């Protein structure tokens, strides 16, 4: 029977000391809650219910999962109270109810399937996941008796002896829906925090002589809860290890995987080489044999095979064909399309511009809202003047054009095939194919002027 999943995400996450709701803090480029949703989706659920409170609209808009139902918890009175808001879905559940917290991003679907399976086999009223923690501080401690788990005691309610227990509650449970429903109204708040604690359902199950089962998670990392910024950085490190390990197994070289960030939505080809301090984010795809040198960031872009991105370049929402070379210190802004074998060099900025195969802009140029043909040479310091203060205009440079250094192309303007633009020209009108366009003030020579000036200065 398919599980109904309830994810608790109403809390602000006070310990994060943030204006942003905890569930929205990103790890490995995705909000915490999205990682939990992804794990939940892997259990083939009947339904996923999100319990939201703080910044509910923002959380709702941030998650990508079509099957979710939202319920609101107006006041955050504890995890037990949060689950109570999902009563309708619990009453309607034909299968087990899986309760998860939005702050456990390292959880895998495999572990969730294991807890569902153990729950089914043991016929327990509630099956919880526990882990052996080196530092159990902050977690609920699992108190065991002769017949197994008796109850969970929160850090703030624990006795000195209980605080020494290293087995912790992961905050992940599989419930018999009828038992859960009847327990929710029986939870009290007579505890250190004055909250309705969901783990108290375990005590209730014991009192009703119902079974309690526990799955010990062999990977304590997996059930780690993120409560603070330090936890967040630890989760990031674990996810980075997991993601990078997977890509290295697929044939990617990482010179320093500890400083290489690859987002969850990224895909990398074989023999891709990533140098230290590289960030590949969003929906980026990089083809076989491409190399990214240190300090570069690539977001939502497609790089074909054998592309070279030299040091400290930024590439956003762009498309780069095979054999092209970018950087060092290049900035490809959204809408840049770079053709096969093209070269975009030092301090070149490109925006909403197509560069044809084999073309070069090697130094200090700005090309915005332009279409550049094949085998074009864009000299050092060339600038498309694409903005008149109100509107953007296009520049078209046809195949085989040579644009001399420091030319300004005042858009809208078209440079015809094979034309030659002299260095320093300011081009305001279209240039026909194969023509030379030159716009310069005549050069004057005054013989001996500099020498006379120097001698005058020395006399003073
Ligand atoms: C909880 C457990 C603890 C367990 C730990 C595992 C309780 C009382 N304690 O503690 O035993 O070891 O998780 O990580 O359950 N939430 C709501 N509404 C509320 C309160 C919380 O939606 O009124 C949500 C939070 O947004 C969060 C989750 O429930 O996603 C857990 O809350 P949190 O405050 O982090 O619980 P812990 O103190 O970590
Ligand atoms: Ca927590």
Tab-separated table of C-alpha atoms and ligand atoms in Angstrom:
chain	number	residue	atom	x	y	z
A	1	UNK	CA	0.000	0.000	0.000
A	2	UNK	CA	1.387	3.410	-0.966
A	3	UNK	CA	2.474	5.687	1.884
A	4	UNK	CA	1.026	9.101	2.626
A	5	UNK	CA	3.907	11.463	3.405
A	6	UNK	CA	3.626	14.422	5.793
A	7	UNK	CA	6.574	16.853	5.778
A	8	UNK	CA	6.871	19.315	8.658
A	9	UNK	CA	8.163	22.689	7.521
A	10	UNK	CA	6.270	25.352	9.464
A	11	UNK	CA	9.111	26.393	11.751
A	12	UNK	CA	11.180	29.535	11.252
A	13	UNK	CA	14.317	27.796	12.457
A	14	UNK	CA	15.226	30.232	15.235
A	15	UNK	CA	18.698	28.756	15.630
A	16	UNK	CA	19.544	29.713	12.034
A	17	UNK	CA	19.282	33.416	13.036
A	18	UNK	CA	17.977	34.237	9.594
A	19	UNK	CA	15.234	36.252	7.912
A	20	UNK	CA	14.740	33.251	5.623
A	21	UNK	CA	12.643	30.277	6.746
A	22	UNK	CA	14.888	27.313	7.493
A	23	UNK	CA	13.285	25.051	4.883
A	24	UNK	CA	14.428	27.493	2.179
A	25	UNK	CA	18.126	27.613	3.049
A	26	UNK	CA	19.960	25.982	0.145
A	27	UNK	CA	22.382	23.071	0.298
A	28	UNK	CA	24.005	21.808	-2.885
A	29	UNK	CA	21.997	24.505	-4.667
A	30	UNK	CA	18.542	23.295	-3.604
A	31	UNK	CA	16.351	24.387	-0.663
A	32	UNK	CA	16.544	21.976	2.295
A	33	UNK	CA	12.906	21.004	1.819
A	34	UNK	CA	13.436	20.079	-1.838
A	35	UNK	CA	15.990	17.426	-0.857
A	36	UNK	CA	13.433	15.908	1.524
A	37	UNK	CA	10.733	16.067	-1.171
A	38	UNK	CA	13.041	14.295	-3.607
A	39	UNK	CA	13.669	11.502	-1.078
A	40	UNK	CA	9.923	11.296	-0.355
A	41	UNK	CA	9.087	11.030	-4.073
A	42	UNK	CA	11.291	7.951	-4.227
A	43	UNK	CA	8.815	6.039	-2.027
A	44	UNK	CA	6.105	6.286	-4.705
A	45	UNK	CA	3.730	8.060	-2.302
A	46	UNK	CA	-0.046	8.243	-2.543
A	47	UNK	CA	0.143	11.885	-1.514
A	48	UNK	CA	2.618	14.376	-0.003
A	49	UNK	CA	1.295	16.881	2.525
A	50	UNK	CA	3.435	19.883	3.419
A	51	UNK	CA	2.774	21.531	6.764
A	52	UNK	CA	3.737	25.181	6.293
A	53	UNK	CA	3.684	28.242	8.541
A	54	UNK	CA	6.521	30.752	8.399
A	55	UNK	CA	6.806	32.211	4.877
A	56	UNK	CA	4.361	29.623	3.570
A	57	UNK	CA	3.965	31.339	0.188
A	58	UNK	CA	7.687	31.498	-0.400
A	59	UNK	CA	8.134	27.861	0.567
A	60	UNK	CA	5.227	26.820	-1.645
A	61	UNK	CA	6.671	28.679	-4.638
A	62	UNK	CA	10.155	27.306	-4.093
A	63	UNK	CA	9.280	23.619	-4.213
A	64	UNK	CA	9.087	21.620	-7.410
A	65	UNK	CA	6.719	18.755	-6.859
A	66	UNK	CA	3.298	18.684	-8.436
A	67	UNK	CA	1.662	16.170	-6.126
A	68	UNK	CA	1.897	18.187	-2.926
A	69	UNK	CA	-1.003	19.339	-0.816
A	70	UNK	CA	-0.449	22.259	1.552
A	71	UNK	CA	-1.858	22.650	5.047
A	72	UNK	CA	-1.086	25.590	7.295
A	73	UNK	CA	0.003	25.614	10.895
A	74	UNK	CA	-0.709	29.195	11.927
A	75	UNK	CA	1.057	28.955	15.268
A	76	UNK	CA	4.053	26.686	15.793
A	77	UNK	CA	3.086	24.720	18.873
A	78	UNK	CA	5.338	21.741	18.256
A	79	UNK	CA	5.873	18.808	15.918
A	80	UNK	CA	2.816	16.950	17.275
A	81	UNK	CA	0.625	19.989	16.688
A	82	UNK	CA	2.094	20.332	13.187
A	83	UNK	CA	1.069	16.785	12.249
A	84	UNK	CA	-2.407	17.484	13.654
A	85	UNK	CA	-2.904	19.999	10.815
A	86	UNK	CA	-2.695	17.111	8.338
A	87	UNK	CA	-5.521	15.158	10.030
A	88	UNK	CA	-7.719	14.985	6.944
A	89	UNK	CA	-5.032	13.369	4.835
A	90	UNK	CA	-4.170	10.964	7.673
A	91	UNK	CA	-7.830	9.955	8.064
A	92	UNK	CA	-8.007	9.278	4.332
A	93	UNK	CA	-4.748	7.289	4.201
A	94	UNK	CA	-5.093	3.672	3.128
A	95	UNK	CA	-1.392	2.900	3.634
A	96	UNK	CA	1.158	3.910	6.273
A	97	UNK	CA	1.825	7.559	7.101
A	98	UNK	CA	5.435	8.641	6.811
A	99	UNK	CA	6.288	11.792	8.804
A	100	UNK	CA	9.436	13.672	7.799
A	101	UNK	CA	11.042	16.961	8.810
A	102	UNK	CA	12.101	19.528	6.233
A	103	UNK	CA	15.531	19.875	7.832
A	104	UNK	CA	17.073	16.460	7.038
A	105	UNK	CA	18.484	16.996	3.526
A	106	UNK	CA	20.801	13.973	3.563
A	107	UNK	CA	18.015	11.436	3.834
A	108	UNK	CA	17.771	8.921	0.961
A	109	UNK	CA	14.713	7.203	-0.496
A	110	UNK	CA	16.406	3.856	0.195
A	111	UNK	CA	16.258	4.463	3.950
A	112	UNK	CA	12.636	5.598	3.685
A	113	UNK	CA	11.733	2.427	1.816
A	114	UNK	CA	13.548	0.420	4.524
A	115	UNK	CA	11.550	2.040	7.333
A	116	UNK	CA	8.274	1.434	5.479
A	117	UNK	CA	9.253	-2.203	4.974
A	118	UNK	CA	10.220	-2.717	8.628
A	119	UNK	CA	6.963	-1.077	9.675
A	120	UNK	CA	4.968	-3.439	7.491
A	121	UNK	CA	6.781	-6.537	8.743
A	122	UNK	CA	6.724	-5.596	12.417
A	123	UNK	CA	3.061	-4.500	12.381
A	124	UNK	CA	4.039	-1.777	14.806
A	125	UNK	CA	1.893	1.267	15.603
A	126	UNK	CA	4.947	3.423	14.976
A	127	UNK	CA	8.377	2.709	13.520
A	128	UNK	CA	11.020	5.349	14.023
A	129	UNK	CA	14.475	5.825	12.577
A	130	UNK	CA	17.338	6.169	15.034
A	131	UNK	CA	21.068	6.693	14.657
A	132	UNK	CA	24.147	6.418	16.816
A	133	UNK	CA	25.536	9.958	17.085
A	134	UNK	CA	29.065	10.897	18.146
A	135	UNK	CA	27.659	14.152	19.458
A	136	UNK	CA	23.985	13.631	20.337
A	137	UNK	CA	23.521	17.179	21.661
A	138	UNK	CA	20.206	18.729	20.640
A	139	UNK	CA	18.564	15.517	19.486
A	140	UNK	CA	15.842	13.542	21.224
A	141	UNK	CA	17.436	10.556	23.016
A	142	UNK	CA	16.065	7.087	22.442
A	143	UNK	CA	15.299	5.400	25.757
A	144	UNK	CA	15.287	1.630	25.404
A	145	UNK	CA	13.839	-0.972	27.803
A	146	UNK	CA	13.770	-4.755	27.741
A	147	UNK	CA	11.276	-4.824	24.891
A	148	UNK	CA	12.847	-2.151	22.731
A	149	UNK	CA	12.296	1.576	22.406
A	150	UNK	CA	10.209	2.902	25.300
A	151	UNK	CA	10.189	6.637	24.612
A	152	UNK	CA	12.117	9.614	23.242
A	153	UNK	CA	13.324	12.320	25.622
A	154	UNK	CA	14.174	15.763	24.253
A	155	UNK	CA	17.505	17.401	25.115
A	156	UNK	CA	15.796	20.035	27.267
A	157	UNK	CA	13.803	17.434	29.227
A	158	UNK	CA	16.548	14.850	29.601
A	159	UNK	CA	18.186	13.894	32.880
A	160	UNK	CA	21.980	13.907	33.082
A	161	UNK	CA	21.960	10.123	32.605
A	162	UNK	CA	19.647	10.338	29.577
A	163	UNK	CA	21.851	13.009	28.004
A	164	UNK	CA	24.610	10.400	27.883
A	165	UNK	CA	22.549	8.197	25.553
A	166	UNK	CA	24.051	8.338	22.076
A	167	UNK	CA	21.177	6.781	20.189
A	168	UNK	CA	19.134	9.678	18.789
A	169	UNK	CA	15.723	10.112	17.235
A	170	UNK	CA	16.013	11.083	13.558
A	171	UNK	CA	12.566	12.725	13.551
A	172	UNK	CA	11.433	10.339	10.803
A	173	UNK	CA	8.547	7.981	11.550
A	174	UNK	CA	6.235	5.535	9.871
A	175	UNK	CA	2.788	5.355	11.513
A	176	UNK	CA	-0.294	3.220	11.422
A	177	UNK	CA	-2.746	5.985	10.383
A	178	UNK	CA	-5.488	5.017	12.857
A	179	UNK	CA	-3.040	4.965	15.752
A	180	UNK	CA	-1.561	8.316	14.701
A	181	UNK	CA	-4.994	9.930	14.393
A	182	UNK	CA	-6.111	8.782	17.831
A	183	UNK	CA	-2.796	9.830	19.423
A	184	UNK	CA	-2.651	13.364	18.039
A	185	UNK	CA	-5.399	14.605	20.347
A	186	UNK	CA	-3.878	12.898	23.349
A	187	UNK	CA	-0.491	14.601	23.226
A	188	UNK	CA	0.148	16.927	26.154
A	189	UNK	CA	2.518	19.862	26.421
A	190	UNK	CA	3.742	19.338	29.926
A	191	UNK	CA	7.428	19.590	29.012
A	192	UNK	CA	10.343	22.004	29.088
A	193	UNK	CA	9.329	23.735	25.853
A	194	UNK	CA	5.543	23.714	26.434
A	195	UNK	CA	5.077	22.122	23.004
A	196	UNK	CA	3.131	19.170	21.634
A	197	UNK	CA	5.921	16.689	20.917
A	198	UNK	CA	5.336	14.158	18.142
A	199	UNK	CA	7.825	11.657	19.667
A	200	UNK	CA	5.453	11.373	22.664
A	201	UNK	CA	3.340	9.136	20.409
A	202	UNK	CA	5.903	6.408	21.191
A	203	UNK	CA	5.104	6.602	24.879
A	204	UNK	CA	1.390	6.476	24.006
A	205	UNK	CA	1.901	3.374	21.868
A	206	UNK	CA	3.648	1.668	24.803
A	207	UNK	CA	0.832	2.570	27.171
A	208	UNK	CA	-1.696	1.131	24.707
A	209	UNK	CA	0.445	-2.014	24.477
A	210	UNK	CA	0.990	-1.371	20.796
A	211	UNK	CA	4.230	-2.268	19.053
A	212	UNK	CA	7.079	0.197	18.537
A	213	UNK	CA	9.789	-0.682	16.021
A	214	UNK	CA	13.044	1.133	15.304
A	215	UNK	CA	15.293	1.170	12.277
A	216	UNK	CA	18.877	1.983	13.165
A	217	UNK	CA	20.309	3.949	10.300
A	218	UNK	CA	23.867	2.747	9.679
A	219	UNK	CA	24.833	6.158	8.246
A	220	UNK	CA	24.331	8.737	11.032
A	221	UNK	CA	25.049	11.494	8.485
A	222	UNK	CA	21.936	10.594	6.605
A	223	UNK	CA	19.515	11.550	9.347
A	224	UNK	CA	21.372	14.649	10.474
A	225	UNK	CA	19.019	17.565	11.200
A	226	UNK	CA	20.050	21.050	10.118
A	227	UNK	CA	19.354	23.469	12.956
A	228	UNK	CA	22.217	25.952	12.653
A	229	UNK	CA	24.569	27.423	10.074
A	230	UNK	CA	27.276	25.031	11.222
A	231	UNK	CA	24.930	22.093	10.543
A	232	UNK	CA	24.184	23.651	7.147
A	233	UNK	CA	27.872	23.705	6.227
A	234	UNK	CA	28.259	20.085	7.354
A	235	UNK	CA	25.317	18.995	5.229
A	236	UNK	CA	26.818	20.872	2.285
A	237	UNK	CA	30.130	19.031	2.750
A	238	UNK	CA	28.432	15.618	2.911
A	239	UNK	CA	26.333	16.303	-0.181
A	240	UNK	CA	29.398	17.600	-2.018
A	241	UNK	CA	31.258	14.384	-1.213
A	242	UNK	CA	28.310	12.309	-2.427
A	243	UNK	CA	27.760	14.238	-5.654
A	244	UNK	CA	31.458	14.566	-6.518
A	245	UNK	CA	32.073	10.901	-5.722
A	246	UNK	CA	29.332	9.956	-8.155
A	247	UNK	CA	30.783	12.114	-10.954
A	248	UNK	CA	34.313	10.860	-10.409
A	249	UNK	CA	32.943	7.318	-10.680
A	250	UNK	CA	31.434	8.395	-14.023
A	251	UNK	CA	34.817	9.521	-15.379
A	252	UNK	CA	35.161	13.159	-14.319
A	253	UNK	CA	38.526	14.383	-12.974
A	254	UNK	CA	38.408	16.753	-9.997
A	255	UNK	CA	41.747	18.056	-8.823
A	256	UNK	CA	40.333	19.102	-5.462
A	257	UNK	CA	36.835	17.690	-4.893
A	258	UNK	CA	36.663	19.476	-1.545
A	259	UNK	CA	36.488	22.867	-3.274
A	260	UNK	CA	34.551	21.809	-6.365
A	261	UNK	CA	30.823	22.503	-6.303
A	262	UNK	CA	28.565	20.593	-8.668
A	263	UNK	CA	24.828	21.230	-8.214
A	264	UNK	CA	22.272	18.429	-8.120
A	265	UNK	CA	20.843	19.376	-11.534
A	266	UNK	CA	24.180	19.328	-13.369
A	267	UNK	CA	25.307	16.717	-15.883
A	268	UNK	CA	28.969	16.120	-16.786
A	269	UNK	CA	30.500	14.090	-19.620
A	270	UNK	CA	33.465	11.748	-19.502
A	271	UNK	CA	36.966	13.190	-19.173
A	272	UNK	CA	35.614	16.524	-18.036
A	273	UNK	CA	38.321	18.120	-15.865
A	274	UNK	CA	37.330	20.460	-13.047
A	275	UNK	CA	40.076	22.443	-11.338
A	276	UNK	CA	39.829	23.702	-7.738
A	277	UNK	CA	37.308	26.389	-6.770
A	278	UNK	CA	35.023	25.730	-9.692
A	279	UNK	CA	31.230	26.035	-9.280
A	280	UNK	CA	28.870	24.373	-11.737
A	281	UNK	CA	25.294	25.325	-10.893
A	282	UNK	CA	21.666	24.958	-11.927
A	283	UNK	CA	20.803	23.088	-15.083
A	284	UNK	CA	24.267	23.021	-16.603
A	285	UNK	CA	25.472	20.318	-19.001
A	286	UNK	CA	29.133	19.912	-19.880
A	287	UNK	CA	30.183	17.611	-22.707
A	288	UNK	CA	33.021	15.072	-22.898
A	289	UNK	CA	36.569	16.332	-22.543
A	290	UNK	CA	35.787	19.912	-21.548
A	291	UNK	CA	38.117	21.592	-19.040
A	292	UNK	CA	37.188	24.229	-16.485
A	293	UNK	CA	40.138	26.026	-14.879
A	294	UNK	CA	40.206	27.446	-11.328
A	295	UNK	CA	37.789	30.033	-10.052
A	296	UNK	CA	35.159	29.785	-12.785
A	297	UNK	CA	31.380	29.690	-12.232
A	298	UNK	CA	28.991	28.198	-14.774
A	299	UNK	CA	25.226	28.525	-14.267
A	300	UNK	CA	22.350	27.095	-16.346
A	301	UNK	CA	24.509	26.689	-19.446
A	302	UNK	CA	25.283	24.052	-22.037
A	303	UNK	CA	28.908	23.388	-22.997
A	304	UNK	CA	29.515	20.898	-25.787
A	305	UNK	CA	32.570	18.627	-25.787
A	306	UNK	CA	36.187	19.866	-25.703
A	307	UNK	CA	35.343	23.364	-24.520
A	308	UNK	CA	38.028	25.152	-22.487
A	309	UNK	CA	37.005	27.608	-19.808
A	310	UNK	CA	40.093	29.373	-18.519
A	311	UNK	CA	40.512	30.804	-15.031
A	312	UNK	CA	38.012	33.082	-13.309
A	313	UNK	CA	35.304	33.188	-15.963
A	314	UNK	CA	31.553	33.543	-15.309
A	315	UNK	CA	29.109	31.871	-17.695
A	316	UNK	CA	25.355	32.292	-17.243
A	317	UNK	CA	22.479	30.893	-19.354
A	318	UNK	CA	24.738	30.469	-22.353
A	319	UNK	CA	25.450	27.864	-24.994
A	320	UNK	CA	28.987	27.016	-26.122
A	321	UNK	CA	29.808	24.787	-29.093
A	322	UNK	CA	32.635	22.272	-29.183
A	323	UNK	CA	36.238	23.367	-29.266
A	324	UNK	CA	35.482	26.927	-28.143
A	325	UNK	CA	37.753	28.609	-25.579
A	326	UNK	CA	36.505	31.098	-23.002
A	327	UNK	CA	38.534	33.314	-20.659
A	328	UNK	CA	40.515	33.916	-18.600
A	329	UNK	CA	38.340	36.551	-16.891
A	330	UNK	CA	35.523	36.416	-19.442
A	331	UNK	CA	31.867	37.058	-18.622
A	332	UNK	CA	29.210	35.382	-20.739
A	333	UNK	CA	25.899	36.844	-19.632
A	334	UNK	CA	22.507	35.274	-20.414
A	335	UNK	CA	21.809	34.591	-24.061
A	336	UNK	CA	25.391	34.172	-25.258
A	337	UNK	CA	25.754	31.561	-27.990
A	338	UNK	CA	29.355	30.773	-28.892
A	339	UNK	CA	30.107	28.858	-32.113
A	340	UNK	CA	32.457	25.982	-32.744
A	341	UNK	CA	36.113	26.771	-32.162
A	342	UNK	CA	35.393	30.437	-31.338
A	343	UNK	CA	37.611	32.287	-28.843
A	344	UNK	CA	36.433	34.682	-26.191
A	345	UNK	CA	39.433	36.030	-24.329
A	346	UNK	CA	40.518	38.172	-21.384
A	347	UNK	CA	38.061	40.698	-20.003
A	348	UNK	CA	35.506	40.182	-22.743
A	349	UNK	CA	31.825	40.590	-21.825
A	350	UNK	CA	29.127	39.093	-24.029
A	351	UNK	CA	25.350	39.410	-23.647
A	352	UNK	CA	22.429	38.184	-25.837
A	353	UNK	CA	24.893	37.692	-28.639
A	354	UNK	CA	25.615	34.930	-31.114
A	355	UNK	CA	29.227	34.424	-32.143
A	356	UNK	CA	29.801	32.332	-35.278
A	357	UNK	CA	32.198	29.425	-35.647
A	358	UNK	CA	35.881	30.307	-35.650
A	359	UNK	CA	35.341	33.950	-34.666
A	360	UNK	CA	37.565	35.663	-32.102
A	361	UNK	CA	37.149	38.412	-29.528
A	362	UNK	CA	40.364	37.994	-27.634
A	363	UNK	CA	40.766	41.086	-25.487
A	364	UNK	CA	38.761	43.694	-23.573
A	365	UNK	CA	35.592	43.850	-25.660
A	366	UNK	CA	31.852	44.282	-24.998
A	367	UNK	CA	29.452	42.627	-27.398
A	368	UNK	CA	25.785	43.059	-26.456
A	369	UNK	CA	22.645	42.353	-28.535
A	370	UNK	CA	24.777	41.392	-31.509
A	371	UNK	CA	24.899	38.727	-34.182
A	372	UNK	CA	28.456	37.973	-35.198
A	373	UNK	CA	29.089	35.728	-38.217
A	374	UNK	CA	31.823	33.153	-38.838
A	375	UNK	CA	35.555	33.891	-38.879
A	376	UNK	CA	35.115	37.428	-37.619
A	377	UNK	CA	37.991	39.111	-35.815
A	378	UNK	CA	36.917	41.501	-33.076
A	379	UNK	CA	39.934	43.572	-32.027
A	380	UNK	CA	40.951	44.660	-28.547
A	381	UNK	CA	38.630	47.157	-26.887
A	382	UNK	CA	35.784	46.922	-29.428
A	383	UNK	CA	32.417	47.970	-28.033
A	384	UNK	CA	28.879	47.618	-29.298
A	385	UNK	CA	27.017	50.740	-28.178
A	386	UNK	CA	23.722	48.887	-27.832
A	387	UNK	CA	21.818	51.139	-25.433
A	388	UNK	CA	20.648	54.692	-26.101
A	389	UNK	CA	19.391	55.267	-22.575
A	390	UNK	CA	15.885	54.053	-23.448
A	391	UNK	CA	16.126	51.043	-25.718
A	392	UNK	CA	18.534	48.299	-26.754
A	393	UNK	CA	19.526	48.003	-30.429
A	394	UNK	CA	21.132	45.221	-32.440
A	395	UNK	CA	24.499	45.082	-34.137
A	396	UNK	CA	25.017	42.670	-37.021
A	397	UNK	CA	28.533	41.723	-38.067
A	398	UNK	CA	28.576	39.425	-41.085
A	399	UNK	CA	31.028	36.612	-41.891
A	400	UNK	CA	34.721	37.378	-42.310
A	401	UNK	CA	34.585	40.970	-40.996
A	402	UNK	CA	37.711	42.448	-39.377
A	403	UNK	CA	36.889	44.956	-36.632
A	404	UNK	CA	40.016	46.942	-35.718
A	405	UNK	CA	40.932	47.687	-32.122
A	406	UNK	CA	38.978	50.212	-30.101
A	407	UNK	CA	36.163	50.594	-32.626
A	408	UNK	CA	32.697	51.568	-31.401
A	409	UNK	CA	29.735	50.154	-33.273
A	410	UNK	CA	26.745	52.387	-32.563
A	411	UNK	CA	23.634	50.206	-32.905
A	412	UNK	CA	21.458	49.643	-34.811
A	413	UNK	CA	24.134	48.966	-37.400
A	414	UNK	CA	25.140	46.255	-39.867
A	415	UNK	CA	28.682	45.521	-41.060
A	416	UNK	CA	28.568	43.672	-44.404
A	417	UNK	CA	30.446	40.486	-45.207
A	418	UNK	CA	34.227	40.757	-45.422
A	419	UNK	CA	34.294	44.486	-44.521
A	420	UNK	CA	37.204	46.108	-42.711
A	421	UNK	CA	36.653	48.508	-39.808
A	422	UNK	CA	39.684	50.666	-39.127
A	423	UNK	CA	41.088	50.854	-35.614
A	424	UNK	CA	39.470	53.538	-33.471
A	425	UNK	CA	36.513	54.041	-35.834
A	426	UNK	CA	33.135	55.145	-34.556
A	427	UNK	CA	30.652	53.420	-36.839
A	428	UNK	CA	27.184	54.965	-36.941
A	429	UNK	CA	26.007	53.930	-40.427
A	430	UNK	CA	25.832	50.517	-42.141
A	431	UNK	CA	29.030	49.376	-43.856
A	432	UNK	CA	28.669	47.550	-47.211
A	433	UNK	CA	30.299	44.179	-47.843
A	434	UNK	CA	34.046	44.260	-48.542
A	435	UNK	CA	34.257	48.031	-47.809
A	436	UNK	CA	36.695	49.828	-45.513
A	437	UNK	CA	35.138	52.112	-42.918
A	438	UNK	CA	37.398	54.635	-41.259
A	439	UNK	CA	36.515	57.610	-39.080
A	440	UNK	CA	39.463	59.505	-37.679
A	441	UNK	CA	40.510	63.068	-37.086
A	442	UNK	CA	43.595	63.760	-39.224
A	443	UNK	CA	46.887	63.315	-37.452
A	444	UNK	CA	49.099	66.431	-37.064
A	445	UNK	CA	52.850	66.343	-36.482
A	446	UNK	CA	54.626	69.299	-34.824
A	447	UNK	CA	58.345	68.651	-35.167
A	448	UNK	CA	60.430	69.295	-32.041
A	449	UNK	CA	57.474	70.279	-29.835
A	450	UNK	CA	58.120	67.766	-27.071
A	451	UNK	CA	61.815	68.695	-26.791
A	452	UNK	CA	61.031	72.439	-26.492
A	453	UNK	CA	58.464	71.776	-23.779
A	454	UNK	CA	60.909	69.686	-21.790
A	455	UNK	CA	63.598	72.415	-21.934
A	456	UNK	CA	61.110	75.095	-20.813
A	457	UNK	CA	60.154	73.002	-17.744
A	458	UNK	CA	63.843	72.511	-16.802
A	459	UNK	CA	64.552	76.286	-16.761
A	460	UNK	CA	61.837	76.960	-14.129
B	1	LIG	C1	13.040	17.094	16.536
B	1	LIG	C2	12.571	15.994	17.514
B	1	LIG	C3	13.814	15.312	18.104
B	1	LIG	C4	14.688	14.773	16.985
B	1	LIG	C5	15.035	15.857	15.962
B	1	LIG	C6	15.696	15.214	14.771
B	1	LIG	C7	10.483	16.775	18.490
B	1	LIG	C8	9.830	17.370	19.685
B	1	LIG	N1	11.800	16.585	18.561
B	1	LIG	O1	13.722	18.075	17.298
B	1	LIG	O2	13.401	14.253	18.958
B	1	LIG	O3	15.872	14.209	17.546
B	1	LIG	O4	13.838	16.518	15.500
B	1	LIG	O5	16.145	16.170	13.859
B	1	LIG	O6	9.814	16.465	17.533
B	1	LIG	N2	7.983	22.097	12.919
B	1	LIG	C9	6.723	22.505	12.526
B	1	LIG	N3	5.882	23.052	13.446
B	1	LIG	C10	6.225	23.191	14.747
B	1	LIG	C11	7.516	22.762	15.148
B	1	LIG	C12	8.367	22.220	14.203
B	1	LIG	O7	6.356	22.392	11.363
B	1	LIG	O8	5.381	23.684	15.524
B	1	LIG	C13	8.878	21.531	11.914
B	1	LIG	C14	10.136	22.356	11.698
B	1	LIG	O9	9.922	23.312	10.690
B	1	LIG	C15	11.168	21.309	11.321
B	1	LIG	C16	10.669	20.047	12.008
B	1	LIG	O10	9.318	20.284	12.358
B	1	LIG	O11	11.215	21.078	9.940
B	1	LIG	C17	11.478	19.709	13.261
B	1	LIG	O12	11.441	20.806	14.157
B	1	LIG	P1	12.726	21.241	14.959
B	1	LIG	O13	12.367	22.416	15.772
B	1	LIG	O14	13.891	21.333	14.077
B	1	LIG	O15	12.867	19.977	15.943
B	1	LIG	P2	14.162	19.527	16.738
B	1	LIG	O16	14.342	20.398	17.917
B	1	LIG	O17	15.301	19.387	15.812
B	2	LIG	CA1	15.653	19.834	13.646
